[in-house]
CSV table of C-alpha atoms and ligand atoms in Angstrom, one decimal:
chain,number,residue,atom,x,y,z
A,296,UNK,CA,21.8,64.3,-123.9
A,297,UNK,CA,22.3,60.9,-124.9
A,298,UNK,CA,18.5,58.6,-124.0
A,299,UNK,CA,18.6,55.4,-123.1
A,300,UNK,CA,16.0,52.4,-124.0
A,301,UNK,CA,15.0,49.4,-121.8
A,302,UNK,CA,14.4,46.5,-124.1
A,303,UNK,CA,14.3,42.8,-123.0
A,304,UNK,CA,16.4,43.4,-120.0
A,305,UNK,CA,18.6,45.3,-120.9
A,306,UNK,CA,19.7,49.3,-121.0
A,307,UNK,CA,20.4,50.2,-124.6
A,308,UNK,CA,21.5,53.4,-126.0
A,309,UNK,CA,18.1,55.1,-127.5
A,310,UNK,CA,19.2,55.1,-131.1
A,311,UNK,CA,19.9,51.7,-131.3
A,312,UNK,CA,17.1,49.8,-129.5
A,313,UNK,CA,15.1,47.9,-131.6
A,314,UNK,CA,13.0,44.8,-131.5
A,315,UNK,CA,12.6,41.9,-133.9
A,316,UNK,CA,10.7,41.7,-137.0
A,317,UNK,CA,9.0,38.8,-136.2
A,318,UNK,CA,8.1,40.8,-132.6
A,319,UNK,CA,3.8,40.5,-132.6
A,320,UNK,CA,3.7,43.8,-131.7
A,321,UNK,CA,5.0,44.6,-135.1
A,322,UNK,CA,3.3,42.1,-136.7
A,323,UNK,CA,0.3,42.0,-135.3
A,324,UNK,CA,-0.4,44.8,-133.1
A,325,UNK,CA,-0.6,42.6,-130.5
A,326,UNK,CA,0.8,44.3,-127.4
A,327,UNK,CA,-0.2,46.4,-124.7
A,328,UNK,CA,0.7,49.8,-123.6
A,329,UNK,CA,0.6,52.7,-120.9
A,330,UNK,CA,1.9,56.1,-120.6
A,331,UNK,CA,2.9,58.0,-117.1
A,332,UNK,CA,3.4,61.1,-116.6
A,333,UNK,CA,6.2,61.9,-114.2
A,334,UNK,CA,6.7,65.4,-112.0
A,335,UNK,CA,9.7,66.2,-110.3
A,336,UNK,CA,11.1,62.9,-111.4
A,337,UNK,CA,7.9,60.8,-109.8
A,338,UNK,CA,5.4,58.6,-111.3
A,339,UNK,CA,2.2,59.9,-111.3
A,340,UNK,CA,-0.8,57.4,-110.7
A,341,UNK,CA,1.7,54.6,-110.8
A,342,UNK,CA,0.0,52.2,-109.1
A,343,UNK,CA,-3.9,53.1,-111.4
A,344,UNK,CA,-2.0,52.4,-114.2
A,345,UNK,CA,-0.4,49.1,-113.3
A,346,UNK,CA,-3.5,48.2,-112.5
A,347,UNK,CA,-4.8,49.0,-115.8
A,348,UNK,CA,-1.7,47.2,-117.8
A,349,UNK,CA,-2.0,44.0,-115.9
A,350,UNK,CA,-5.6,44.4,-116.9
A,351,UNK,CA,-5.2,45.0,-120.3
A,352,UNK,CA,-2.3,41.6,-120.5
A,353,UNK,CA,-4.7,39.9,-118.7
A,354,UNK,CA,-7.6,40.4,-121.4
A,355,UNK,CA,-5.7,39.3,-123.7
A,356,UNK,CA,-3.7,36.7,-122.3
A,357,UNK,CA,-0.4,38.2,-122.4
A,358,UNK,CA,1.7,36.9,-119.8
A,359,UNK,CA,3.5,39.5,-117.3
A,360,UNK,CA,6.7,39.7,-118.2
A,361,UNK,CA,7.7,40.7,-114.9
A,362,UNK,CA,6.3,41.5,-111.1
A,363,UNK,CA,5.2,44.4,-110.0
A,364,UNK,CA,8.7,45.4,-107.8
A,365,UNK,CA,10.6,44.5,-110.9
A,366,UNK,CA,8.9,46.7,-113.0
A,367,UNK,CA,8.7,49.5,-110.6
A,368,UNK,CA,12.5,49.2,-110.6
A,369,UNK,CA,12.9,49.4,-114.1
A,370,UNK,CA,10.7,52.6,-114.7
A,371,UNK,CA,12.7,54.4,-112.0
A,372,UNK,CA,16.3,53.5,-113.6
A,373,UNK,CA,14.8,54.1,-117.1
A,374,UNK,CA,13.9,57.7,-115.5
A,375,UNK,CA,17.1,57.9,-113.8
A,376,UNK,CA,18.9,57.5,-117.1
A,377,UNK,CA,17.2,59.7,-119.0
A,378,UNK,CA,17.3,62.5,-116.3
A,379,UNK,CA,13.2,63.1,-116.8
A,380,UNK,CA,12.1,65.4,-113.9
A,381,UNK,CA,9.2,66.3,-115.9
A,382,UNK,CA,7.8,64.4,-118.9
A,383,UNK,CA,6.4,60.7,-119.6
A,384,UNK,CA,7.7,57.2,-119.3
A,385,UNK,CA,6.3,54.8,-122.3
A,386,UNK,CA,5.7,51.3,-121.6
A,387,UNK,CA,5.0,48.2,-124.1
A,388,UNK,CA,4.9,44.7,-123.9
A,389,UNK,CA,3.4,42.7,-126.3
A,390,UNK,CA,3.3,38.7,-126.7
A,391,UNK,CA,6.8,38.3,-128.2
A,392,UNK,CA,8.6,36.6,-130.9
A,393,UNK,CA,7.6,33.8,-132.9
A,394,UNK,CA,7.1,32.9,-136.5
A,395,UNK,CA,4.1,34.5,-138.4
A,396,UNK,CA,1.0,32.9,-137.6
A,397,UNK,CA,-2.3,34.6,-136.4
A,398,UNK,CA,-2.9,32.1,-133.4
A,399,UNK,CA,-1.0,32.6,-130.3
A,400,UNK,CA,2.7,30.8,-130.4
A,401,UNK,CA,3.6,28.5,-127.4
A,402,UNK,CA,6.2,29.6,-125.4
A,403,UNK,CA,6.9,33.1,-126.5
A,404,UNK,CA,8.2,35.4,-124.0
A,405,UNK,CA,6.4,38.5,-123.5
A,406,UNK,CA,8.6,41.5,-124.7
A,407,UNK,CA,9.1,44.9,-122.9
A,408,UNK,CA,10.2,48.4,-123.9
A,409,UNK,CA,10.2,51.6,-122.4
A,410,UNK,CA,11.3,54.8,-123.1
A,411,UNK,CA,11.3,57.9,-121.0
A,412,UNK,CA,11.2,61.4,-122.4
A,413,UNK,CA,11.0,65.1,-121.5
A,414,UNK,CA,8.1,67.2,-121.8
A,415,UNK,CA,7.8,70.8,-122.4
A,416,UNK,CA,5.1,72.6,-120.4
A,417,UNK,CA,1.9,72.7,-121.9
A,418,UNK,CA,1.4,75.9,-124.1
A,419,UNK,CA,-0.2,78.4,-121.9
A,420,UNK,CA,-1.9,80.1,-125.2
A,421,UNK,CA,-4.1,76.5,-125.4
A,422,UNK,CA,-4.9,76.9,-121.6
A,423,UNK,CA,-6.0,80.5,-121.8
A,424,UNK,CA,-8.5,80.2,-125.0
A,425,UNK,CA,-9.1,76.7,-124.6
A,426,UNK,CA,-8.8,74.1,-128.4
A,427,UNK,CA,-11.1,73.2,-131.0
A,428,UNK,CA,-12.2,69.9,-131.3
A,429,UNK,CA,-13.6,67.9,-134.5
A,430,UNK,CA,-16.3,64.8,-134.3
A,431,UNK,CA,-15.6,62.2,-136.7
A,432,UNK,CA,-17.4,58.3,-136.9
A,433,UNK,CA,-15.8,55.8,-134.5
A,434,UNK,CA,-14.4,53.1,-136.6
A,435,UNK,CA,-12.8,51.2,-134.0
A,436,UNK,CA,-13.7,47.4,-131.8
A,437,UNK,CA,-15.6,46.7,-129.6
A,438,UNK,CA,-12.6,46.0,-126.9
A,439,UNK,CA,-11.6,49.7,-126.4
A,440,UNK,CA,-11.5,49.3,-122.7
A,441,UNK,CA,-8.0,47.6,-123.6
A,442,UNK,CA,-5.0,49.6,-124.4
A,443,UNK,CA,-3.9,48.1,-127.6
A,444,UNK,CA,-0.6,49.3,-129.3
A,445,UNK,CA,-3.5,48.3,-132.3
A,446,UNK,CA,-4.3,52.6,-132.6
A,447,UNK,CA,-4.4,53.5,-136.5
A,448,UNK,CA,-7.8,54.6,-136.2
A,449,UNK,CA,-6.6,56.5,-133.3
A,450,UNK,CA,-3.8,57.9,-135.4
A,451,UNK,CA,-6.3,58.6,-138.5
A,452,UNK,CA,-8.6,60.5,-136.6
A,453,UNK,CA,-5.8,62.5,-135.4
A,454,UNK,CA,-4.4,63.5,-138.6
A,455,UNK,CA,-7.7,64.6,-139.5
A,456,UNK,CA,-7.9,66.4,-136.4
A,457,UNK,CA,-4.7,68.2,-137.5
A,458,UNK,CA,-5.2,68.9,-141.0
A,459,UNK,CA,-8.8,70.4,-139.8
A,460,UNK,CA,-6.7,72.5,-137.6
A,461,UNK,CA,-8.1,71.2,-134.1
A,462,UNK,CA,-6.4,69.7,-131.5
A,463,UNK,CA,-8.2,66.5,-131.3
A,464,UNK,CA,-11.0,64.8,-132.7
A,465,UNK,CA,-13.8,63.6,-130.8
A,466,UNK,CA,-15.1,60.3,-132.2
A,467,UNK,CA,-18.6,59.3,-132.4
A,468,UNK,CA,-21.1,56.2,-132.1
A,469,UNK,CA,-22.6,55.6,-135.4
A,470,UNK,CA,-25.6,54.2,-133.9
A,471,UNK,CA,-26.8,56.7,-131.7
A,472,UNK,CA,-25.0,60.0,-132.5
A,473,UNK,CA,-23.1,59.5,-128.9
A,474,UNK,CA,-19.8,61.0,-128.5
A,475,UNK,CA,-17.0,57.8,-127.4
A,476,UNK,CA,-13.9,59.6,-126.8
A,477,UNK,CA,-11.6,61.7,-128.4
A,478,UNK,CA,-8.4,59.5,-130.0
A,479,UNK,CA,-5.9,59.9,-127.0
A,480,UNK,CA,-8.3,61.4,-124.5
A,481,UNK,CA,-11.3,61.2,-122.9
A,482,UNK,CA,-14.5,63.9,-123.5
A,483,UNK,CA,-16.3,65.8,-121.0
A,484,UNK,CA,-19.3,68.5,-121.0
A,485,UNK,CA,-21.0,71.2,-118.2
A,486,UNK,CA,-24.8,71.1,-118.8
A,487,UNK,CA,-26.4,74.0,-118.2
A,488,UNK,CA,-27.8,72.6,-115.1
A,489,UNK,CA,-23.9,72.7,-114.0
A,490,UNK,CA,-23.8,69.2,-114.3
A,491,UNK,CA,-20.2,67.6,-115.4
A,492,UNK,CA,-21.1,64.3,-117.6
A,493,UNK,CA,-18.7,61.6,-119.1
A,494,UNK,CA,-19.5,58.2,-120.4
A,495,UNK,CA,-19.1,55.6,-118.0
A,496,UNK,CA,-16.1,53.4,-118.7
A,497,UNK,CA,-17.7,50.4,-120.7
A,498,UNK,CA,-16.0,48.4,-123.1
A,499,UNK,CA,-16.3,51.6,-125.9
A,500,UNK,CA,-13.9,53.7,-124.1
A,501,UNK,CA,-10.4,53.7,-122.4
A,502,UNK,CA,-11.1,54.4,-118.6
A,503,UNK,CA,-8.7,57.3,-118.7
A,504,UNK,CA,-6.3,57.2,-115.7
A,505,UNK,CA,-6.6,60.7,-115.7
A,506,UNK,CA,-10.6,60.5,-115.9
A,507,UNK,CA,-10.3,58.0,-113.1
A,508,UNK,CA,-8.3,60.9,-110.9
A,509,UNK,CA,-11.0,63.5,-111.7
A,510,UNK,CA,-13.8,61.1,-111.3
A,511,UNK,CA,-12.3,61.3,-107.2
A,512,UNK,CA,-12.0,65.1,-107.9
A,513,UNK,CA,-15.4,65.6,-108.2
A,514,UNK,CA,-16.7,63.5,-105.7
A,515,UNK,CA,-14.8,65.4,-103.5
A,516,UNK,CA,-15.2,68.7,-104.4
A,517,UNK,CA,-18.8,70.1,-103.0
A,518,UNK,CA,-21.6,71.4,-105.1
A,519,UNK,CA,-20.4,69.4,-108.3
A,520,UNK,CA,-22.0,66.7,-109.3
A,521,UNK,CA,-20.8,64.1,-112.2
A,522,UNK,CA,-23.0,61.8,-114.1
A,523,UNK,CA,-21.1,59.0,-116.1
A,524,UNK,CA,-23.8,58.7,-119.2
A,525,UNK,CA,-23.5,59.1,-122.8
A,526,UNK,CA,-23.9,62.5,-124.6
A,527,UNK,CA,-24.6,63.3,-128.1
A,528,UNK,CA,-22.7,65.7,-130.2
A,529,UNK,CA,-25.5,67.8,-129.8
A,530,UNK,CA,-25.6,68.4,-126.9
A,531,UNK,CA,-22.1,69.0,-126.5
A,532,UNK,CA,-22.0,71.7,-128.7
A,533,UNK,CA,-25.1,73.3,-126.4
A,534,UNK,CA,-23.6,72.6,-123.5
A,535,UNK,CA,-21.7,75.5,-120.8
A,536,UNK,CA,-18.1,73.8,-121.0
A,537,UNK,CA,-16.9,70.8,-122.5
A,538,UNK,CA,-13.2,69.8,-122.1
A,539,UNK,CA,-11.0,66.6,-122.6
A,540,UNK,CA,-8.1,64.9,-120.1
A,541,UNK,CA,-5.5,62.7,-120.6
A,542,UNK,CA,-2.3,61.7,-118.9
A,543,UNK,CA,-0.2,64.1,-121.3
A,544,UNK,CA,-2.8,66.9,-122.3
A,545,UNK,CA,-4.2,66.9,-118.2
A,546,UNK,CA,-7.6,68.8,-118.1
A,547,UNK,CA,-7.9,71.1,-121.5
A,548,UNK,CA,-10.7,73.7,-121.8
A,549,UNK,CA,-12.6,73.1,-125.6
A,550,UNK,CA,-14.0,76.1,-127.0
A,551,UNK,CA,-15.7,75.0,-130.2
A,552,UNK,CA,-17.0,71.7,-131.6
A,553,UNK,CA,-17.1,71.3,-135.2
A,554,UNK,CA,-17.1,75.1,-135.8
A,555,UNK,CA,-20.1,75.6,-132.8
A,556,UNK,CA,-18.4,77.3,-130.2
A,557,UNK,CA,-19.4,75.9,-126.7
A,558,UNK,CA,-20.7,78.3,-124.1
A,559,UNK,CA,-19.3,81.9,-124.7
A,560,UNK,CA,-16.5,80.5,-126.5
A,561,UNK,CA,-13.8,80.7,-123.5
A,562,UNK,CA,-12.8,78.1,-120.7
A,563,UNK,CA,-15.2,77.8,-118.4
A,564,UNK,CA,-15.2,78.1,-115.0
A,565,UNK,CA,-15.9,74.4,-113.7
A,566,UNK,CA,-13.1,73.6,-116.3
A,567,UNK,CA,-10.8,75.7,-114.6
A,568,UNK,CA,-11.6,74.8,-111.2
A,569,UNK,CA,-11.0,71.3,-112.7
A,570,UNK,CA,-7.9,71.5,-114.1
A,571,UNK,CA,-6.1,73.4,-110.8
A,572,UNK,CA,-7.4,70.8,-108.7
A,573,UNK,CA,-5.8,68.0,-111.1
A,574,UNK,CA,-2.6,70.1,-111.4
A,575,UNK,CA,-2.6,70.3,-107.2
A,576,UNK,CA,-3.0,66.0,-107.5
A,577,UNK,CA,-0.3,65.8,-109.5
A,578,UNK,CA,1.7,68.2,-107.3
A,579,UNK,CA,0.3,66.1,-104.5
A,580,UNK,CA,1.8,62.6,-106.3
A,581,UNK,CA,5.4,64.8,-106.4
A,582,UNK,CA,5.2,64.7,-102.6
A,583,UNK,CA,5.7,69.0,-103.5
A,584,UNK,CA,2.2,70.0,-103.0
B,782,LIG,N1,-8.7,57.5,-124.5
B,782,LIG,C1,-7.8,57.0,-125.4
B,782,LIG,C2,-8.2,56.3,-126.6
B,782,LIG,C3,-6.4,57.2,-125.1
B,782,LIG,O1,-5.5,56.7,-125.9
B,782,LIG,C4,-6.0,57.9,-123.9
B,782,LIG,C5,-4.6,58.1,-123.6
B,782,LIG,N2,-3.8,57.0,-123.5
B,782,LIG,C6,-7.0,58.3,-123.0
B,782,LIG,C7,-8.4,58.1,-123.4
B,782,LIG,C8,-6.7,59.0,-121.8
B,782,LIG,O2,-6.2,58.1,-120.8
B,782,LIG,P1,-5.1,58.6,-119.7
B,782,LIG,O3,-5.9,59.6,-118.9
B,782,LIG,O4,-4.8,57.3,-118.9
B,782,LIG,O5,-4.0,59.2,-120.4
């Protein structure tokens, strides 16, 4: 099946689409970006994360390229296109095009891709016996809370995740032994007291949309009770469950931590309980539920 692109207005044919050399996005990493999944050819969360990219343009003084009807328009047709019932749309916009030069050019015009793709269903094996997780130092700024196309420490850590055989790596404050984030999700524990804990979205973290999602979960769901505070590697690796979400990986059971296996080594049940109810909000979104 042939995909198709959506650069700078206009619907190109996937292989060719391309931006310019002199595009600060290239240049500069300076661009913003989201990622949504889509189910039976709808948006999931659409509207938490436009919210979130006009916040993150907004930090950084990128312009909008385009309102919010326009750009819901586009996403759809870019679906349409590339027939996606079920997989991800990818959008980027960074500040533009304009000779080299650090400081921000006058009268660039914000430039937009997306892409749309199809996903395969997540392997069922990493559902069952849940995925190993690494810890390594968090090396990133202090502006995490932004979704910067600027992610080579996310990509680094990955690798390493990878290589180690894990599935992702969790990283890790320097000053005070807290765990962040892993590098394209966010982290979670059980206590032992049943309690589910994730750090509260400050500025060293990306307020996951699909953290935001489970944070209603919770609240919702009687005789859980969520804390947003930091934890320590530490602790993770005592606690009953840990697990991580994101918009592509959805609510994943983790099983060891650096080698120390996390409760009795198998998803948990809190995790499990999780991850149905996020599948049913997704479902939900789909208007199939
Ligand atoms: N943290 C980081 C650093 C990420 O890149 C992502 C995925 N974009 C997440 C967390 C999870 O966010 P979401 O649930 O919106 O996919």
């Amino acid at each position: 099946m042939s995909r198709v692109a959506y650069v700078n207005g206009q619907y190109v044919p996937h292989a060719e689409a391309a931006v310019h050399v002199e595009d600060r996005g290239y240049q500069f990493a300076d661009g913003v970006y989201e990622v949504i999944a889509v189910t039976r050819g709808a948006l999931v969360d659409e509207e938490p994360h436009l919210v979130r990219l006009e916040r993150s343009l907004s930090e950084l003084r990128i312009a909008a390229p385009m309102g919010r009807p326009a750009l819901r328009h586009v996403m759809r047709e870019v679906i349409r296109r590339n027939r996606v019932a079920d997989g991800i749309i990818y959008l980027q916009m960074t500040r533009g095009v304009a000779p080299r030069d650090h400081a921000f050019p006058a009268g660039a015009e914000t430039s937009v891709v997306m892409t749309a793709r199809r996903t395969r269903p997540p392997n069922p094996a990493v559902i069952r016996d849940g995925v190993k997780v690494i810890t390594i130092p968090d090396i990133r700024w202090e502006r995490c809370d932004i979704k910067s196309v600027a992610l080579l420490p996310n990509c680094l850590g990955k690798q390493q995740a990878r290589e180690a055989g894990a599935y992702e790596a969790w990283q890790v404050d320097a000053r005070d032994g807290t765990v962040t984030e892993g590098t394209s999700t966010n982290a979670w524990i059980v206590t032992r007291d049943g309690e589910v804990v994730t750090r509260r979205a400050d500025h060293a973290i990306l307020n996951g949309i699909t953290r935001i999602a489970l944070v209603d979960i919770i609240a919702g769901q009687q005789g859980l009770k969520l804390v947003e505070r930091p934890f320590t590697v530490e602790e993770a690796k005592n606690a009953r469950e840990a697990f991580l979400t994101s918009t592509t990986s959805f609510v994943t059971p983790i099983v060891r931590i650096d080698g120390a296996t996390v409760g009795d080594g198998k998803p948990g049940p809190v995790t499990k309980g999780l991850r149905e109810a996020y599948l049913a909000h997704m479902a939900e979104e789909a208007g199939t539920a």
